[in-house]
Short mmCIF file of N, CA and C in Angstrom, two decimals:
data_model
loop_
_atom_site.label_atom_id
_atom_site.label_comp_id
_atom_site.label_asym_id
_atom_site.label_seq_id
_atom_site.Cartn_x
_atom_site.Cartn_y
_atom_site.Cartn_z
N MET A 18 0.91 -1.10 0.41
CA MET A 18 -0.06 0.20 -0.07
C MET A 18 0.44 1.56 0.18
N LYS A 19 2.16 1.09 0.30
CA LYS A 19 2.77 2.36 -0.35
C LYS A 19 2.77 2.95 -1.41
N ASN A 20 2.76 2.47 -2.51
CA ASN A 20 2.77 3.05 -3.42
C ASN A 20 1.86 3.73 -3.55
N PRO A 21 1.57 5.10 -4.00
CA PRO A 21 0.67 5.61 -4.42
C PRO A 21 -0.14 5.18 -5.03
N GLU A 22 0.28 4.73 -6.59
CA GLU A 22 -0.26 4.40 -7.51
C GLU A 22 -1.70 3.44 -7.08
N ILE A 23 -1.12 2.65 -6.42
CA ILE A 23 -1.90 1.83 -5.67
C ILE A 23 -3.16 2.12 -5.18
N PHE A 24 -2.76 2.59 -4.41
CA PHE A 24 -3.72 4.00 -2.88
C PHE A 24 -4.76 4.32 -3.85
N GLU A 25 -4.25 5.08 -5.34
CA GLU A 25 -5.33 5.90 -5.82
C GLU A 25 -6.14 4.99 -6.85
N LYS A 26 -5.24 3.82 -7.31
CA LYS A 26 -6.61 2.91 -7.67
C LYS A 26 -7.52 2.35 -7.37
N ALA A 27 -7.11 1.68 -5.78
CA ALA A 27 -8.22 1.24 -4.65
C ALA A 27 -9.37 2.42 -4.74
N TYR A 28 -8.98 3.72 -4.30
CA TYR A 28 -9.57 5.24 -4.03
C TYR A 28 -10.20 5.37 -5.44
N ASN A 29 -9.91 5.52 -6.74
CA ASN A 29 -10.64 5.27 -7.88
C ASN A 29 -11.77 4.11 -8.11
N ASP A 30 -11.87 2.71 -7.73
CA ASP A 30 -12.36 1.47 -7.54
C ASP A 30 -13.69 1.44 -6.32
N TYR A 31 -13.04 2.09 -5.65
CA TYR A 31 -13.89 1.71 -4.54
C TYR A 31 -14.91 3.08 -3.95
N TRP A 32 -14.21 3.97 -4.22
CA TRP A 32 -15.28 4.77 -3.28
C TRP A 32 -16.75 4.87 -4.03
N LYS A 33 -16.83 4.68 -5.00
CA LYS A 33 -18.67 4.71 -5.08
C LYS A 33 -19.40 3.73 -4.65
N LYS A 34 -18.64 2.76 -4.46
CA LYS A 34 -19.32 1.52 -3.83
C LYS A 34 -19.31 1.82 -2.19
N LEU A 35 -18.21 2.19 -1.96
CA LEU A 35 -18.43 2.23 -0.31
C LEU A 35 -19.16 3.84 0.25
N ASN A 36 -19.03 4.88 -0.29
CA ASN A 36 -20.27 6.06 -0.56
C ASN A 36 -21.33 5.23 -0.20
N ALA A 37 -22.28 4.44 -1.59
CA ALA A 37 -23.12 4.04 -1.69
C ALA A 37 -23.61 2.86 -0.52
N PHE A 38 -22.57 2.32 -0.06
CA PHE A 38 -22.96 1.61 1.21
C PHE A 38 -22.60 2.59 2.44
N SER A 39 -22.06 3.06 2.73
CA SER A 39 -22.05 3.80 3.99
C SER A 39 -23.86 4.75 3.55
N TYR A 40 -23.93 5.37 2.67
CA TYR A 40 -25.41 5.70 2.76
C TYR A 40 -26.42 5.22 3.34
N THR A 41 -26.49 3.84 2.48
CA THR A 41 -27.47 2.80 3.11
C THR A 41 -27.42 2.64 4.50
N MET A 42 -26.15 3.01 4.66
CA MET A 42 -26.31 2.53 6.78
C MET A 42 -26.53 4.11 7.47
N THR A 43 -26.30 5.01 6.65
CA THR A 43 -26.58 6.56 7.20
C THR A 43 -27.98 6.88 7.11
N GLN A 44 -28.03 6.66 5.80
CA GLN A 44 -29.29 7.54 5.20
C GLN A 44 -29.15 9.10 5.19
N ASP A 45 -27.67 9.30 5.40
CA ASP A 45 -27.09 10.49 5.17
C ASP A 45 -26.07 11.07 4.31
N LYS A 46 -26.21 11.82 3.32
CA LYS A 46 -25.37 11.84 1.88
C LYS A 46 -23.71 12.66 2.59
N ASP A 47 -23.89 13.62 3.69
CA ASP A 47 -22.49 14.34 3.84
C ASP A 47 -21.90 13.28 4.99
N LEU A 48 -22.35 12.93 6.14
CA LEU A 48 -21.95 11.65 6.99
C LEU A 48 -21.26 10.68 6.43
N ALA A 49 -21.91 10.21 5.08
CA ALA A 49 -21.48 9.02 4.41
C ALA A 49 -19.95 9.32 3.46
N GLN A 50 -20.11 10.62 3.15
CA GLN A 50 -19.14 10.67 2.15
C GLN A 50 -17.88 11.03 3.48
N ASN A 51 -18.21 11.79 4.57
CA ASN A 51 -17.17 11.77 5.46
C ASN A 51 -16.78 10.27 5.73
N ILE A 52 -17.45 9.43 6.67
CA ILE A 52 -17.46 8.04 6.74
C ILE A 52 -16.02 7.79 5.84
N VAL A 53 -16.27 7.65 4.30
CA VAL A 53 -15.92 7.39 3.44
C VAL A 53 -13.90 7.90 3.58
N GLN A 54 -14.35 8.92 3.40
CA GLN A 54 -13.04 9.87 3.48
C GLN A 54 -12.64 9.72 4.34
N ASP A 55 -12.80 9.36 5.86
CA ASP A 55 -11.77 9.01 7.33
C ASP A 55 -11.26 7.92 6.80
N VAL A 56 -11.92 6.50 6.06
CA VAL A 56 -11.64 5.34 6.29
C VAL A 56 -9.92 5.68 5.10
N PHE A 57 -10.11 6.26 3.80
CA PHE A 57 -9.34 6.36 2.83
C PHE A 57 -8.00 7.72 3.89
N ILE A 58 -8.09 7.89 4.50
CA ILE A 58 -7.71 9.49 4.96
C ILE A 58 -6.39 8.08 6.08
N ASP A 59 -7.14 7.98 6.89
CA ASP A 59 -6.79 6.83 7.62
C ASP A 59 -5.67 5.33 7.05
N LEU A 60 -6.55 5.15 6.10
CA LEU A 60 -5.54 4.26 5.04
C LEU A 60 -4.23 4.58 4.70
N TRP A 61 -4.56 6.01 4.40
CA TRP A 61 -2.96 6.52 3.70
C TRP A 61 -1.91 6.72 4.74
N GLU A 62 -2.75 7.43 5.89
CA GLU A 62 -1.87 7.77 6.96
C GLU A 62 -1.15 6.49 7.80
N ARG A 63 -1.79 4.87 7.19
CA ARG A 63 -0.98 3.72 8.21
C ARG A 63 -0.41 3.04 7.03
N LYS A 64 -0.16 3.51 5.82
CA LYS A 64 0.29 2.91 4.79
C LYS A 64 1.66 1.99 5.10
N ASP A 65 2.30 2.81 5.74
CA ASP A 65 3.35 2.09 6.16
C ASP A 65 3.73 0.99 7.05
N HIS A 66 2.61 0.86 7.67
CA HIS A 66 2.74 -0.12 8.75
C HIS A 66 1.18 -1.36 8.68
N ILE A 67 0.74 -1.05 7.78
CA ILE A 67 -0.44 -2.01 7.60
C ILE A 67 -0.23 -3.30 6.11
N THR A 68 -0.68 -4.02 6.52
CA THR A 68 -0.51 -5.46 5.42
C THR A 68 -2.28 -5.47 5.05
N ILE A 69 -2.28 -5.23 4.14
CA ILE A 69 -4.26 -5.78 3.12
C ILE A 69 -3.78 -7.36 2.33
N ASN A 70 -4.55 -8.11 2.71
CA ASN A 70 -4.22 -9.27 1.78
C ASN A 70 -5.42 -9.06 0.81
N ALA A 71 -7.16 -8.13 1.07
CA ALA A 71 -7.53 -8.39 -0.15
C ALA A 71 -8.62 -7.10 0.79
N ILE A 72 -8.77 -6.21 -0.78
CA ILE A 72 -8.65 -4.52 -0.53
C ILE A 72 -9.79 -4.34 0.23
N GLU A 73 -10.86 -4.82 -0.76
CA GLU A 73 -12.10 -4.73 -0.69
C GLU A 73 -13.38 -5.06 0.25
N PRO A 74 -12.76 -6.11 1.27
CA PRO A 74 -13.68 -6.32 2.15
C PRO A 74 -13.01 -5.33 3.49
N TYR A 75 -11.37 -5.87 3.03
CA TYR A 75 -10.71 -4.79 4.30
C TYR A 75 -11.66 -3.30 4.31
N LEU A 76 -11.88 -2.64 3.08
CA LEU A 76 -12.52 -0.88 3.08
C LEU A 76 -13.95 -1.13 3.42
N PHE A 77 -14.53 -2.27 2.94
CA PHE A 77 -16.28 -2.85 3.64
C PHE A 77 -15.78 -2.50 4.95
N ARG A 78 -15.40 -3.76 5.58
CA ARG A 78 -15.63 -3.85 6.89
C ARG A 78 -15.08 -2.26 7.62
N ALA A 79 -13.90 -1.53 7.18
CA ALA A 79 -13.24 -0.47 7.38
C ALA A 79 -14.67 0.75 7.84
N VAL A 80 -15.32 0.82 6.57
CA VAL A 80 -16.45 1.73 6.56
C VAL A 80 -17.94 1.05 7.65
N LYS A 81 -18.44 -0.16 7.41
CA LYS A 81 -19.08 -0.43 8.45
C LYS A 81 -18.38 -0.10 9.73
N ASN A 82 -17.37 -0.28 10.34
CA ASN A 82 -17.01 0.17 12.04
C ASN A 82 -17.00 1.13 12.23
N GLN A 83 -16.45 2.56 10.72
CA GLN A 83 -16.56 3.56 10.87
C GLN A 83 -18.31 4.13 11.64
N VAL A 84 -19.07 2.71 10.46
CA VAL A 84 -20.76 3.90 10.56
C VAL A 84 -20.98 3.38 12.26
N PHE A 85 -20.64 2.04 12.67
CA PHE A 85 -21.21 1.88 14.29
C PHE A 85 -20.30 2.56 15.26
N LYS A 86 -19.24 3.31 14.68
CA LYS A 86 -18.40 3.78 15.80
C LYS A 86 -18.77 5.19 15.95
N HIS A 87 -19.12 5.79 14.26
CA HIS A 87 -20.06 7.38 15.17
C HIS A 87 -21.90 6.76 15.46
N TYR A 88 -22.02 5.90 15.16
CA TYR A 88 -23.52 5.30 16.17
C TYR A 88 -23.09 5.45 17.43
N GLN A 89 -22.66 4.30 17.45
CA GLN A 89 -22.13 4.46 19.00
C GLN A 89 -21.78 5.31 19.64
N ASN A 90 -20.67 6.33 19.03
CA ASN A 90 -20.73 7.73 20.16
C ASN A 90 -21.71 8.31 20.20
N ASN A 91 -22.61 8.33 19.45
CA ASN A 91 -24.07 8.91 18.98
C ASN A 91 -25.14 8.42 19.78
N LYS A 92 -24.58 7.57 20.46
CA LYS A 92 -25.74 6.12 20.75
C LYS A 92 -27.05 5.99 20.35
N PHE A 93 -26.96 5.48 19.35
CA PHE A 93 -27.49 4.57 18.26
C PHE A 93 -27.61 3.51 18.43
N ASP A 94 -28.95 2.58 18.13
CA ASP A 94 -28.85 1.10 18.57
C ASP A 94 -28.04 0.59 17.08
N LYS A 95 -27.18 -0.40 17.56
CA LYS A 95 -26.55 -0.61 16.09
C LYS A 95 -26.86 -1.70 15.63
N THR A 96 -28.03 -2.68 16.03
CA THR A 96 -28.93 -3.28 15.09
C THR A 96 -29.44 -2.82 14.08
N ILE A 97 -30.17 -1.98 14.23
CA ILE A 97 -30.72 -1.37 12.68
C ILE A 97 -29.98 -0.57 12.25
N LEU A 98 -28.66 -0.50 11.71
CA LEU A 98 -27.31 -0.56 11.08
C LEU A 98 -26.69 -2.06 10.08
N GLU A 99 -26.89 -3.12 11.36
CA GLU A 99 -26.64 -4.22 10.84
C GLU A 99 -28.11 -4.87 9.80
N ASP A 100 -29.12 -4.50 10.47
CA ASP A 100 -30.09 -4.82 9.39
C ASP A 100 -29.79 -4.18 8.13
N LYS A 101 -29.48 -2.55 8.20
CA LYS A 101 -29.68 -2.42 6.87
C LYS A 101 -28.62 -2.65 5.91
N PHE A 102 -27.10 -3.12 6.76
CA PHE A 102 -26.15 -3.79 5.81
C PHE A 102 -26.31 -5.05 5.39
N GLU A 103 -26.91 -5.90 6.37
CA GLU A 103 -27.81 -7.36 5.44
C GLU A 103 -28.89 -6.84 4.51
N ASP A 104 -29.62 -6.20 4.77
CA ASP A 104 -30.37 -5.33 3.64
C ASP A 104 -29.56 -5.30 2.23
N TYR A 105 -28.51 -4.78 2.37
CA TYR A 105 -27.57 -3.93 0.90
C TYR A 105 -27.21 -5.19 0.51
N ILE A 106 -26.28 -5.79 1.04
CA ILE A 106 -26.13 -7.14 1.04
C ILE A 106 -26.72 -8.04 -0.56
N ILE A 107 -27.75 -8.64 0.27
CA ILE A 107 -29.29 -9.02 -0.01
C ILE A 107 -29.88 -8.00 -1.31
N ASP A 108 -30.12 -6.91 -0.97
CA ASP A 108 -30.60 -6.43 -2.98
C ASP A 108 -29.79 -5.95 -3.68
N ASN A 109 -28.44 -6.11 -3.07
CA ASN A 109 -27.19 -5.63 -4.60
C ASN A 109 -26.91 -6.74 -4.87
N PHE A 110 -27.22 -8.18 -4.79
CA PHE A 110 -26.58 -9.52 -4.86
C PHE A 110 -25.88 -9.31 -6.70
N SER A 111 -26.26 -8.42 -7.37
CA SER A 111 -25.63 -8.34 -9.00
C SER A 111 -24.27 -7.47 -8.92
N SER A 112 -24.12 -6.62 -8.08
CA SER A 112 -23.38 -5.94 -8.14
C SER A 112 -22.10 -6.48 -7.25
N ILE A 113 -22.48 -7.02 -6.34
CA ILE A 113 -21.19 -7.81 -5.11
C ILE A 113 -20.19 -8.64 -5.92
N ASP A 114 -18.75 -8.08 -5.63
CA ASP A 114 -17.97 -8.85 -5.71
C ASP A 114 -17.45 -10.61 -5.65
N PRO A 115 -17.47 -11.16 -6.88
CA PRO A 115 -17.65 -12.37 -7.33
C PRO A 115 -17.02 -13.39 -5.69
N GLU A 116 -16.37 -13.22 -5.14
CA GLU A 116 -15.96 -14.21 -4.00
C GLU A 116 -17.01 -13.91 -3.32
N LEU A 117 -17.74 -12.98 -2.72
CA LEU A 117 -19.16 -12.51 -1.97
C LEU A 117 -20.18 -13.35 -2.42
N MET A 118 -19.95 -13.55 -4.05
CA MET A 118 -20.98 -13.90 -4.39
C MET A 118 -21.58 -15.50 -4.46
N ASP A 119 -19.93 -16.10 -4.67
CA ASP A 119 -19.74 -17.31 -4.15
C ASP A 119 -20.67 -17.48 -2.58
N LEU A 120 -20.04 -16.91 -1.63
CA LEU A 120 -20.12 -16.98 -0.55
C LEU A 120 -22.07 -17.23 -0.43
N LEU A 121 -22.52 -15.95 -0.77
CA LEU A 121 -23.97 -16.06 -0.89
C LEU A 121 -24.40 -17.65 -1.50
N TYR A 122 -24.02 -17.71 -2.47
CA TYR A 122 -24.89 -19.08 -3.40
C TYR A 122 -24.64 -19.83 -2.17
N CYS A 123 -23.61 -19.96 -1.79
CA CYS A 123 -23.23 -21.35 -0.30
C CYS A 123 -24.25 -21.23 0.54
N LEU A 124 -25.13 -19.85 0.94
CA LEU A 124 -25.96 -19.96 1.85
C LEU A 124 -27.18 -20.09 0.68
N LEU A 125 -27.10 -19.82 -0.14
CA LEU A 125 -28.73 -20.02 -0.86
C LEU A 125 -28.41 -21.32 -1.31
N ASP A 126 -27.65 -22.75 -0.89
CA ASP A 126 -27.46 -23.35 -1.43
C ASP A 126 -28.39 -24.37 0.22
N LYS A 127 -28.17 -23.50 1.16
CA LYS A 127 -28.61 -24.27 2.20
C LYS A 127 -30.46 -23.89 2.01
N LEU A 128 -30.69 -23.00 1.38
CA LEU A 128 -32.66 -22.94 1.91
C LEU A 128 -32.64 -23.65 0.90
N PRO A 129 -34.36 -24.09 1.71
CA PRO A 129 -35.15 -25.40 1.09
C PRO A 129 -35.28 -25.28 -0.73
N GLU A 130 -35.87 -26.23 -1.64
CA GLU A 130 -35.51 -25.92 -2.83
C GLU A 130 -37.01 -24.91 -3.82
N LYS A 131 -37.56 -24.65 -3.40
CA LYS A 131 -39.05 -24.35 -3.44
C LYS A 131 -38.50 -22.60 -2.95
N ARG A 132 -37.95 -22.55 -1.68
CA ARG A 132 -37.85 -21.11 -1.07
C ARG A 132 -36.60 -20.86 -2.07
N LYS A 133 -35.53 -21.21 -2.37
CA LYS A 133 -34.66 -20.86 -3.34
C LYS A 133 -35.03 -20.38 -4.50
N GLU A 134 -36.03 -21.51 -5.21
CA GLU A 134 -36.38 -20.86 -6.71
C GLU A 134 -37.36 -20.03 -6.35
N VAL A 135 -38.16 -19.57 -5.64
CA VAL A 135 -38.94 -18.53 -5.29
C VAL A 135 -37.98 -17.25 -4.85
N LEU A 136 -36.88 -17.34 -4.66
CA LEU A 136 -36.31 -15.96 -4.31
C LEU A 136 -35.18 -15.41 -5.55
N LEU A 137 -34.70 -16.86 -6.22
CA LEU A 137 -34.07 -16.31 -7.20
C LEU A 137 -35.08 -16.04 -8.28
N MET A 138 -36.09 -16.22 -8.41
CA MET A 138 -37.16 -15.57 -9.41
C MET A 138 -37.24 -14.51 -8.99
N TYR A 139 -37.24 -13.85 -7.93
CA TYR A 139 -37.53 -12.57 -7.17
C TYR A 139 -36.82 -11.24 -7.28
N LYS A 140 -34.94 -12.09 -7.33
CA LYS A 140 -34.04 -11.71 -7.11
C LYS A 140 -33.44 -11.36 -8.42
N PHE A 141 -33.18 -12.12 -9.33
CA PHE A 141 -32.79 -12.34 -10.21
C PHE A 141 -32.99 -12.13 -11.26
N GLN A 142 -34.49 -12.86 -11.73
CA GLN A 142 -35.26 -12.44 -12.69
C GLN A 142 -36.12 -11.33 -12.92
N ASP A 143 -36.10 -10.67 -11.95
CA ASP A 143 -37.19 -9.39 -11.50
C ASP A 143 -38.23 -10.05 -11.41
N MET A 144 -38.83 -11.17 -11.42
CA MET A 144 -40.59 -11.30 -11.58
C MET A 144 -41.14 -10.45 -10.15
N SER A 145 -42.21 -10.61 -10.74
CA SER A 145 -42.87 -9.77 -9.63
C SER A 145 -43.67 -11.08 -8.72
N ILE A 146 -44.49 -10.65 -7.43
CA ILE A 146 -44.66 -11.39 -6.78
C ILE A 146 -46.01 -12.48 -7.72
N ASP A 147 -46.90 -11.48 -8.66
CA ASP A 147 -47.96 -12.41 -9.35
C ASP A 147 -47.73 -13.28 -10.05
N GLN A 148 -46.11 -12.68 -10.56
CA GLN A 148 -45.32 -13.66 -12.13
C GLN A 148 -45.03 -14.93 -11.37
N ILE A 149 -44.48 -14.35 -10.22
CA ILE A 149 -43.82 -16.39 -9.60
C ILE A 149 -45.43 -17.05 -9.22
N ALA A 150 -46.22 -16.35 -8.47
CA ALA A 150 -47.39 -17.23 -8.46
C ALA A 150 -48.07 -17.95 -9.34
N GLU A 151 -48.03 -17.38 -10.61
CA GLU A 151 -48.67 -17.92 -11.70
C GLU A 151 -47.58 -19.08 -12.45
N GLU A 152 -46.72 -18.59 -12.28
CA GLU A 152 -45.58 -19.35 -12.72
C GLU A 152 -45.52 -20.97 -11.76
N LEU A 153 -45.34 -20.97 -10.61
CA LEU A 153 -45.06 -21.94 -9.95
C LEU A 153 -47.17 -22.31 -9.55
N GLY A 154 -48.02 -22.13 -9.72
CA GLY A 154 -49.12 -22.63 -9.74
C GLY A 154 -49.68 -22.31 -7.97
N ILE A 155 -48.82 -21.02 -7.09
CA ILE A 155 -48.69 -21.28 -5.61
C ILE A 155 -49.42 -19.80 -5.45
N SER A 156 -50.12 -19.55 -4.60
CA SER A 156 -51.04 -18.32 -4.04
C SER A 156 -49.77 -16.91 -3.77
N LYS A 157 -50.35 -16.15 -3.72
CA LYS A 157 -49.40 -14.73 -3.89
C LYS A 157 -49.07 -15.31 -2.67
N GLN A 158 -49.45 -15.22 -1.46
CA GLN A 158 -49.49 -15.26 0.04
C GLN A 158 -47.82 -15.77 0.18
N THR A 159 -48.28 -17.18 -0.71
CA THR A 159 -47.44 -18.29 -0.46
C THR A 159 -46.12 -17.55 -0.36
N VAL A 160 -46.06 -16.94 -1.74
CA VAL A 160 -44.71 -16.15 -2.49
C VAL A 160 -43.75 -14.71 -1.26
N LYS A 161 -45.00 -14.65 -1.19
CA LYS A 161 -44.38 -13.38 -0.01
C LYS A 161 -43.79 -14.15 0.95
N ASN A 162 -44.43 -15.33 1.69
CA ASN A 162 -43.66 -15.83 2.89
C ASN A 162 -43.02 -16.49 2.49
N GLN A 163 -42.46 -17.08 1.32
CA GLN A 163 -41.18 -17.96 0.50
C GLN A 163 -40.12 -16.87 0.91
N ILE A 164 -40.46 -15.65 0.23
CA ILE A 164 -39.29 -14.51 -0.20
C ILE A 164 -38.76 -14.17 1.41
N SER A 165 -39.94 -13.64 2.29
CA SER A 165 -39.36 -13.22 3.54
C SER A 165 -39.04 -14.23 4.77
N SER A 166 -39.22 -15.67 4.24
CA SER A 166 -38.55 -16.65 4.95
C SER A 166 -36.96 -16.55 4.64
N ALA A 167 -37.14 -16.68 3.26
CA ALA A 167 -35.36 -17.11 2.11
C ALA A 167 -34.46 -15.96 2.94
N LEU A 168 -35.10 -14.49 3.17
CA LEU A 168 -34.13 -13.43 3.05
C LEU A 168 -33.89 -13.20 4.80
N LYS A 169 -34.55 -13.89 5.53
CA LYS A 169 -34.60 -13.84 6.78
C LYS A 169 -33.29 -14.89 7.28
N GLN A 170 -33.75 -16.25 6.21
CA GLN A 170 -32.63 -17.09 6.58
C GLN A 170 -30.88 -16.55 5.98
N LEU A 171 -31.16 -15.82 4.87
CA LEU A 171 -29.57 -15.40 4.42
C LEU A 171 -29.56 -14.18 5.39
N ARG A 172 -30.19 -13.49 5.76
CA ARG A 172 -29.48 -12.23 7.26
C ARG A 172 -29.22 -13.25 8.19
N GLU A 173 -29.39 -14.29 8.29
CA GLU A 173 -29.17 -14.81 9.79
C GLU A 173 -27.69 -15.95 8.96
N GLY A 174 -27.20 -16.28 7.89
CA GLY A 174 -26.08 -16.70 8.06
C GLY A 174 -25.21 -16.04 7.40
N LEU A 175 -25.81 -14.60 6.56
CA LEU A 175 -24.81 -13.35 6.32
C LEU A 175 -24.34 -13.13 8.17
N LYS A 176 -24.96 -12.67 9.30
CA LYS A 176 -24.75 -12.02 10.62
C LYS A 176 -23.13 -12.69 10.92
N ASP A 177 -23.51 -14.37 10.35
CA ASP A 177 -22.18 -15.20 10.84
C ASP A 177 -20.99 -15.25 9.91
N LEU A 178 -21.27 -15.15 8.91
CA LEU A 178 -20.11 -14.80 7.72
C LEU A 178 -19.80 -13.55 7.09
N ALA A 179 -20.46 -12.86 7.07
CA ALA A 179 -20.59 -11.43 6.38
C ALA A 179 -18.88 -11.15 6.18
N TRP A 180 -18.55 -11.16 7.41
CA TRP A 180 -16.91 -10.05 7.64
C TRP A 180 -16.18 -11.39 8.01
N LEU A 181 -16.27 -12.79 8.24
CA LEU A 181 -15.45 -12.99 8.71
C LEU A 181 -14.86 -13.94 7.48
N ALA A 182 -15.72 -15.17 6.69
CA ALA A 182 -15.68 -15.35 5.21
C ALA A 182 -15.26 -14.73 4.87
N PRO A 183 -14.96 -13.55 4.29
CA PRO A 183 -13.92 -12.54 2.91
C PRO A 183 -12.89 -12.53 3.90
N MET A 184 -12.62 -12.44 4.72
CA MET A 184 -11.15 -12.85 5.18
C MET A 184 -10.05 -14.05 5.17
N ILE A 185 -11.66 -14.66 5.45
CA ILE A 185 -10.39 -16.24 4.97
C ILE A 185 -10.38 -16.49 3.59
N PHE A 186 -11.50 -16.60 3.03
CA PHE A 186 -11.73 -16.61 1.60
C PHE A 186 -10.77 -16.10 0.69
N PHE A 187 -11.12 -14.85 0.17
CA PHE A 187 -10.21 -13.67 -0.47
C PHE A 187 -8.51 -13.68 -0.28
N LYS A 188 -8.56 -14.46 -1.28
CA LYS A 188 -6.61 -14.10 -0.56
C LYS A 188 -6.18 -13.49 -1.85
N GLN A 189 -6.84 -12.68 -2.45
CA GLN A 189 -6.54 -11.99 -3.42
C GLN A 189 -5.49 -10.88 -2.92
N ASN A 190 -4.01 -10.46 -3.36
CA ASN A 190 -3.34 -9.89 -2.82
C ASN A 190 -3.64 -8.28 -3.09
N PHE A 191 -3.19 -7.35 -2.62
CA PHE A 191 -3.02 -6.19 -2.59
C PHE A 191 -1.56 -5.62 -2.71
#
């Protein structure tokens, strides 16, 4: 990370994603930008003393921690933020890093077959609840229940794995 060109590339590659992530958690444009800026400033200041094996999970975790730290200092409930974080990952399947996608697919594989099918139709094929119900010959309420249960299961899996697994699985060097 001592190389300014590598730092600049990381900044250019991840600024927008990190800002969107931070905004999703804070719902405050200025606060989100300040948090991301603080993460990059901290990274630059510690560049001579830090070794990063995988930059993307490092940066996302740093932003998440800064958001939590901000709210902790301001006495907010961190569980609300964790829910927003999990919602962000689930709602942004297609734009997530390929290695994290592998982790999400592992979580999806743990879902019961029908539940997984309904969720994939809803999230990946952008089908409406009505379309899914019609195609599978089930009620709209069943579709809603399956989606809700699937998302709940994924959230539980993400609570355990979202930042532990990337640190283990992402072996790319920066």
